[in-house]
């Protein structure tokens, strides 16, 4: 007969010992990448954000920032992939939906941009006014359906 050992304190200790250092290191990389981005060092910022998500693949913020710098570097497809990974990790990440919408806009994919913005608006109603302006812009440029 096997006895199940129950040590709930052990899980907490292991989390403190192993997870927090990873999180702190990831936070340092995210901060470093943001500083590089603020300084206009886009290529270096992208490499730093890639390192952050390699170190912590569960970081929705890391993927959101990576997508943002990829968008700034006009690598729209990679940006969309990064935003999609961020959303998979955090479905309520309005910033990732907005970033993805901007990438779709640059690619002329107005329907997908509109859907992404509508989802961002649902998640973050406080951004409604800004999102409505972009949706109006899309409506002026996208073909009107005859249905």
XYZ file of N, CA and C in Angstrom:
441
model
N 0.837 -1.176 0.000
C 0.000 0.000 0.000
C 0.887 1.248 0.000
N 0.560 2.180 -0.880
C 1.324 3.420 -0.968
C 0.649 4.498 -0.148
N 1.442 5.193 0.597
C 0.927 6.338 1.351
C 1.245 7.603 0.585
N 0.263 8.446 0.505
C 0.464 9.726 -0.156
C 0.977 10.727 0.855
N 2.114 11.328 0.535
C 2.684 12.329 1.428
C 2.101 13.683 1.058
N 1.758 14.434 2.053
C 1.146 15.728 1.817
C 1.975 16.800 2.513
N 2.707 17.554 1.726
C 3.540 18.638 2.238
C 3.207 19.926 1.502
N 2.095 20.584 1.856
C 1.724 21.786 1.118
C 2.763 22.901 1.231
N 3.493 22.948 2.305
C 4.499 23.981 2.484
C 5.632 23.830 1.475
N 5.867 22.584 1.029
C 6.955 22.322 0.106
C 6.704 23.008 -1.247
N 5.465 22.964 -1.711
C 5.149 23.601 -2.982
C 5.413 25.101 -2.911
N 5.026 25.728 -1.832
C 5.263 27.160 -1.659
C 6.742 27.481 -1.614
N 7.495 26.672 -0.918
C 8.933 26.895 -0.818
C 9.609 26.735 -2.171
N 9.209 25.683 -2.900
C 9.785 25.466 -4.225
C 9.439 26.620 -5.165
N 8.210 27.114 -5.068
C 7.816 28.252 -5.898
C 8.682 29.466 -5.583
N 8.917 29.724 -4.319
C 9.756 30.859 -3.947
C 11.186 30.671 -4.419
N 11.685 29.461 -4.303
C 13.074 29.193 -4.629
C 13.328 29.181 -6.135
N 12.402 28.599 -6.896
C 12.646 28.419 -8.320
C 11.921 29.421 -9.212
N 10.711 29.779 -8.913
C 9.924 30.619 -9.805
C 10.251 32.095 -9.641
N 10.353 32.570 -8.415
C 10.600 33.997 -8.219
C 11.906 34.481 -8.840
N 13.018 33.734 -8.741
C 14.225 34.213 -9.420
C 14.037 34.324 -10.932
N 13.305 33.364 -11.527
C 13.040 33.416 -12.957
C 12.207 34.652 -13.281
N 11.201 34.903 -12.474
C 10.348 36.059 -12.688
C 11.147 37.346 -12.542
N 12.000 37.407 -11.532
C 12.818 38.609 -11.332
C 13.766 38.816 -12.516
N 14.366 37.737 -12.984
C 15.273 37.848 -14.134
C 14.502 38.272 -15.380
N 13.309 37.717 -15.557
C 12.484 38.103 -16.703
C 12.088 39.565 -16.596
N 11.712 39.997 -15.419
C 11.354 41.402 -15.217
C 12.536 42.309 -15.556
N 13.730 41.915 -15.159
C 14.931 42.697 -15.486
C 15.105 42.806 -17.003
N 14.898 41.695 -17.707
C 15.027 41.717 -19.167
C 13.951 42.595 -19.805
N 12.728 42.511 -19.282
C 11.655 43.344 -19.821
C 11.950 44.822 -19.598
N 12.484 45.135 -18.440
C 12.846 46.531 -18.148
C 13.986 46.991 -19.069
N 14.985 46.138 -19.230
C 16.111 46.457 -20.107
C 15.624 46.662 -21.541
N 14.766 45.767 -22.011
C 14.227 45.894 -23.361
C 13.427 47.176 -23.543
N 12.660 47.551 -22.516
C 11.881 48.787 -22.597
C 12.796 50.008 -22.656
N 13.889 49.966 -21.890
C 14.850 51.072 -21.935
C 15.487 51.178 -23.321
N 15.809 50.040 -23.904
C 16.379 50.031 -25.253
C 15.362 50.563 -26.260
N 14.126 50.155 -26.096
C 13.068 50.630 -26.974
C 12.895 52.138 -26.853
N 12.874 52.634 -25.623
C 12.736 54.075 -25.381
C 13.900 54.870 -25.982
N 15.071 54.231 -26.044
C 16.255 54.885 -26.612
C 16.323 54.734 -28.140
N 15.344 54.060 -28.712
C 15.323 53.882 -30.159
C 16.180 52.732 -30.650
N 16.670 51.903 -29.754
C 17.506 50.753 -30.108
C 16.594 49.546 -30.388
N 15.891 49.604 -31.520
C 14.853 48.619 -31.807
C 15.386 47.200 -31.972
N 16.482 47.061 -32.686
C 17.034 45.722 -32.913
C 17.462 45.084 -31.597
N 18.148 45.850 -30.754
C 18.596 45.326 -29.466
C 17.408 45.036 -28.552
N 16.401 45.902 -28.585
C 15.199 45.682 -27.771
C 14.512 44.384 -28.183
N 14.418 44.142 -29.476
C 13.791 42.903 -29.940
C 14.554 41.683 -29.437
N 15.877 41.729 -29.518
C 16.683 40.610 -29.021
C 16.477 40.399 -27.524
N 16.382 41.487 -26.778
C 16.196 41.389 -25.327
C 14.820 40.811 -25.002
N 13.776 41.257 -25.707
C 12.438 40.710 -25.472
C 12.375 39.242 -25.880
N 13.084 38.869 -26.934
C 13.138 37.455 -27.324
C 13.803 36.625 -26.232
N 14.842 37.178 -25.640
C 15.514 36.484 -24.532
C 14.567 36.341 -23.339
N 13.783 37.375 -23.077
C 12.837 37.339 -21.954
C 11.796 36.236 -22.145
N 11.239 36.112 -23.358
C 10.214 35.082 -23.561
C 10.827 33.692 -23.681
N 12.081 33.612 -24.102
C 12.762 32.311 -24.101
C 12.977 31.857 -22.664
N 13.302 32.795 -21.811
C 13.525 32.492 -20.399
C 12.220 32.200 -19.673
N 11.161 32.910 -20.045
C 9.866 32.709 -19.408
C 8.784 32.678 -20.486
N 8.549 31.505 -21.091
C 7.583 31.397 -22.175
C 6.136 31.632 -21.744
N 5.902 31.818 -20.457
C 4.556 32.082 -19.951
C 4.311 33.569 -19.735
N 5.207 34.419 -20.231
C 5.096 35.855 -20.008
C 4.289 36.523 -21.122
N 3.008 36.781 -20.843
C 2.166 37.478 -21.811
C 2.708 38.886 -22.056
N 3.190 39.534 -21.008
C 3.760 40.867 -21.158
C 4.987 40.822 -22.065
N 5.810 39.793 -21.914
C 6.992 39.652 -22.762
C 6.613 39.533 -24.228
N 5.614 38.711 -24.526
C 5.177 38.562 -25.917
C 4.508 39.834 -26.441
N 3.806 40.545 -25.566
C 3.176 41.798 -25.996
C 4.237 42.823 -26.361
N 5.258 42.936 -25.528
C 6.331 43.901 -25.828
C 7.134 43.481 -27.047
N 7.371 42.182 -27.188
C 8.074 41.688 -28.373
C 7.266 42.021 -29.628
N 5.971 41.786 -29.588
C 5.116 42.122 -30.728
C 5.159 43.607 -31.044
N 5.194 44.429 -30.006
C 5.250 45.868 -30.216
C 6.511 46.309 -30.930
N 7.640 45.775 -30.525
C 8.893 46.169 -31.180
C 8.956 45.583 -32.592
N 8.393 44.407 -32.794
C 8.361 43.835 -34.139
C 7.481 44.691 -35.051
N 6.410 45.207 -34.511
C 5.543 46.113 -35.268
C 6.303 47.380 -35.645
N 7.037 47.943 -34.695
C 7.833 49.138 -34.972
C 8.906 48.876 -36.025
N 9.412 47.654 -36.071
C 10.431 47.291 -37.057
C 9.798 46.851 -38.382
N 8.476 47.000 -38.479
C 7.697 46.667 -39.659
C 7.738 45.184 -40.021
N 7.941 44.354 -39.018
C 7.854 42.908 -39.198
C 6.465 42.500 -38.693
N 5.452 42.804 -39.512
C 4.067 42.665 -39.084
C 3.660 41.221 -38.818
N 4.105 40.305 -39.649
C 3.744 38.894 -39.445
C 4.288 38.365 -38.117
N 5.541 38.675 -37.831
C 6.125 38.233 -36.554
C 5.407 38.906 -35.390
N 5.055 40.187 -35.562
C 4.321 40.895 -34.520
C 2.991 40.229 -34.232
N 2.276 39.858 -35.286
C 0.985 39.181 -35.104
C 1.175 37.876 -34.344
N 2.196 37.111 -34.710
C 2.462 35.844 -34.012
C 2.743 36.089 -32.529
N 3.526 37.115 -32.224
C 3.827 37.424 -30.823
C 2.575 37.867 -30.073
N 1.763 38.716 -30.711
C 0.521 39.147 -30.065
C -0.419 37.962 -29.853
N -0.475 37.056 -30.809
C -1.326 35.877 -30.656
C -0.860 35.006 -29.490
N 0.448 34.880 -29.320
C 0.958 34.097 -28.180
C 0.618 34.790 -26.868
N 0.719 36.130 -26.852
C 0.358 36.882 -25.648
C -1.109 36.656 -25.306
N -1.965 36.671 -26.310
C -3.403 36.486 -26.102
C -3.705 35.054 -25.659
N -2.969 34.096 -26.195
C -3.163 32.705 -25.759
C -2.846 32.562 -24.270
N -1.867 33.311 -23.803
C -1.491 33.259 -22.388
C -2.420 34.099 -21.519
N -2.941 35.191 -22.079
C -3.830 36.090 -21.338
C -4.903 36.610 -22.288
N -6.043 35.913 -22.354
C -7.103 36.303 -23.283
C -7.698 37.689 -23.012
N -7.389 38.284 -21.883
C -7.889 39.618 -21.551
C -6.821 40.696 -21.747
N -5.877 40.437 -22.618
C -4.778 41.357 -22.880
C -5.188 42.329 -23.996
N -5.840 43.412 -23.601
C -6.327 44.387 -24.581
C -5.191 44.991 -25.398
N -4.047 45.214 -24.768
C -2.913 45.801 -25.491
C -2.456 44.903 -26.638
N -2.481 43.592 -26.416
C -2.080 42.665 -27.476
C -3.091 42.706 -28.626
N -4.378 42.825 -28.311
C -5.386 42.930 -29.366
C -5.204 44.223 -30.163
N -4.895 45.320 -29.481
C -4.665 46.591 -30.174
C -3.426 46.486 -31.067
N -2.345 45.925 -30.533
C -1.123 45.759 -31.325
C -1.361 44.894 -32.547
N -2.107 43.809 -32.353
C -2.413 42.922 -33.466
C -3.254 43.657 -34.511
N -4.189 44.480 -34.060
C -5.007 45.263 -34.981
C -4.143 46.204 -35.812
N -3.177 46.850 -35.172
C -2.288 47.759 -35.911
C -1.474 47.005 -36.961
N -1.013 45.821 -36.610
C -0.267 45.018 -37.583
C -1.166 44.642 -38.757
N -2.398 44.229 -38.461
C -3.340 43.897 -39.534
C -3.634 45.116 -40.409
N -3.758 46.295 -39.791
C -3.990 47.520 -40.569
C -2.858 47.762 -41.557
N -1.623 47.601 -41.083
C -0.461 47.821 -41.957
C -0.418 46.821 -43.106
N -1.054 45.675 -42.911
C -1.086 44.655 -43.955
C -2.333 44.782 -44.840
N -3.184 45.773 -44.535
C -4.398 45.970 -45.314
C -5.492 44.968 -45.013
N -5.410 44.313 -43.891
C -6.397 43.302 -43.511
C -7.392 43.935 -42.534
N -8.272 44.749 -43.097
C -9.161 45.584 -42.302
C -10.166 44.780 -41.471
N -10.676 43.703 -42.003
C -11.635 42.883 -41.256
C -11.025 42.318 -39.977
N -9.800 41.801 -40.095
C -9.118 41.256 -38.915
C -8.734 42.366 -37.938
N -8.367 43.526 -38.491
C -8.046 44.669 -37.620
C -9.286 45.089 -36.844
N -10.412 45.168 -37.527
C -11.668 45.556 -36.894
C -12.035 44.556 -35.782
N -11.949 43.271 -36.071
C -12.294 42.242 -35.075
C -11.380 42.341 -33.857
N -10.099 42.576 -34.089
C -9.150 42.702 -32.971
C -9.472 43.926 -32.120
N -9.798 45.023 -32.773
C -10.135 46.248 -32.032
C -11.432 46.090 -31.257
N -12.399 45.414 -31.838
C -13.654 45.192 -31.132
C -13.435 44.338 -29.882
N -12.550 43.372 -29.988
C -12.241 42.546 -28.811
C -11.519 43.370 -27.753
N -10.595 44.214 -28.176
C -9.896 45.094 -27.224
C -10.891 46.011 -26.533
N -11.849 46.514 -27.283
C -12.866 47.409 -26.725
C -13.741 46.668 -25.707
N -14.061 45.414 -25.987
C -14.844 44.608 -25.052
C -14.086 44.406 -23.744
N -12.782 44.158 -23.869
C -11.946 43.896 -22.690
C -11.684 45.172 -21.909
N -11.431 46.254 -22.613
C -11.043 47.517 -21.971
C -11.970 48.641 -22.434
N -13.173 48.720 -21.859
C -14.121 49.755 -22.291
C -13.598 51.176 -22.090
N -12.606 51.354 -21.228
C -12.027 52.686 -21.018
C -11.264 53.180 -22.254
N -10.962 52.286 -23.190
C -10.259 52.663 -24.417
C -11.235 52.891 -25.579
N -12.515 52.894 -25.262
C -13.567 52.961 -26.281
C -13.399 54.149 -27.231
N -13.170 55.339 -26.690
C -13.093 56.542 -27.525
C -11.972 56.443 -28.563
N -10.782 56.009 -28.131
C -9.656 55.884 -29.054
C -9.916 54.798 -30.089
N -10.493 53.686 -29.636
C -10.761 52.573 -30.551
C -11.822 52.962 -31.571
N -12.832 53.697 -31.142
C -13.888 54.147 -32.066
C -13.310 54.992 -33.199
N -12.321 55.810 -32.899
C -11.686 56.637 -33.931
C -11.005 55.763 -34.988
N -10.317 54.727 -34.529
C -9.633 53.836 -35.475
C -10.657 53.030 -36.269
N -11.726 52.586 -35.610
C -12.772 51.851 -36.323
C -13.415 52.728 -37.400
N -13.621 54.009 -37.100
C -14.175 54.934 -38.096
C -13.211 55.083 -39.264
N -11.933 55.162 -38.974
C -10.918 55.258 -40.019
C -10.970 54.017 -40.909
N -11.086 52.844 -40.294
C -11.179 51.588 -41.054
C -12.416 51.614 -41.948
N -13.541 52.059 -41.391
C -14.787 52.088 -42.152
C -14.673 52.974 -43.390
N -13.899 54.046 -43.296
C -13.723 54.939 -44.441
C -12.869 54.313 -45.536
N -12.017 53.381 -45.170
C -11.068 52.827 -46.144
C -11.401 51.414 -46.606
N -12.209 50.709 -45.870
C -12.478 49.321 -46.261
C -13.697 49.277 -47.176
N -13.705 48.294 -48.057
C -14.852 48.169 -48.963
C -16.124 47.875 -48.172
N -17.204 48.478 -48.590
C -18.488 48.287 -47.922
C -19.150 47.048 -48.482
N -19.661 46.233 -47.572
C -20.353 45.016 -47.980
C -21.744 45.379 -48.523
N -22.191 44.688 -49.561
C -23.506 44.982 -50.141
C -24.593 44.115 -49.553
N -24.317 43.390 -48.496
C -25.322 42.492 -47.892
C -26.325 43.304 -47.129
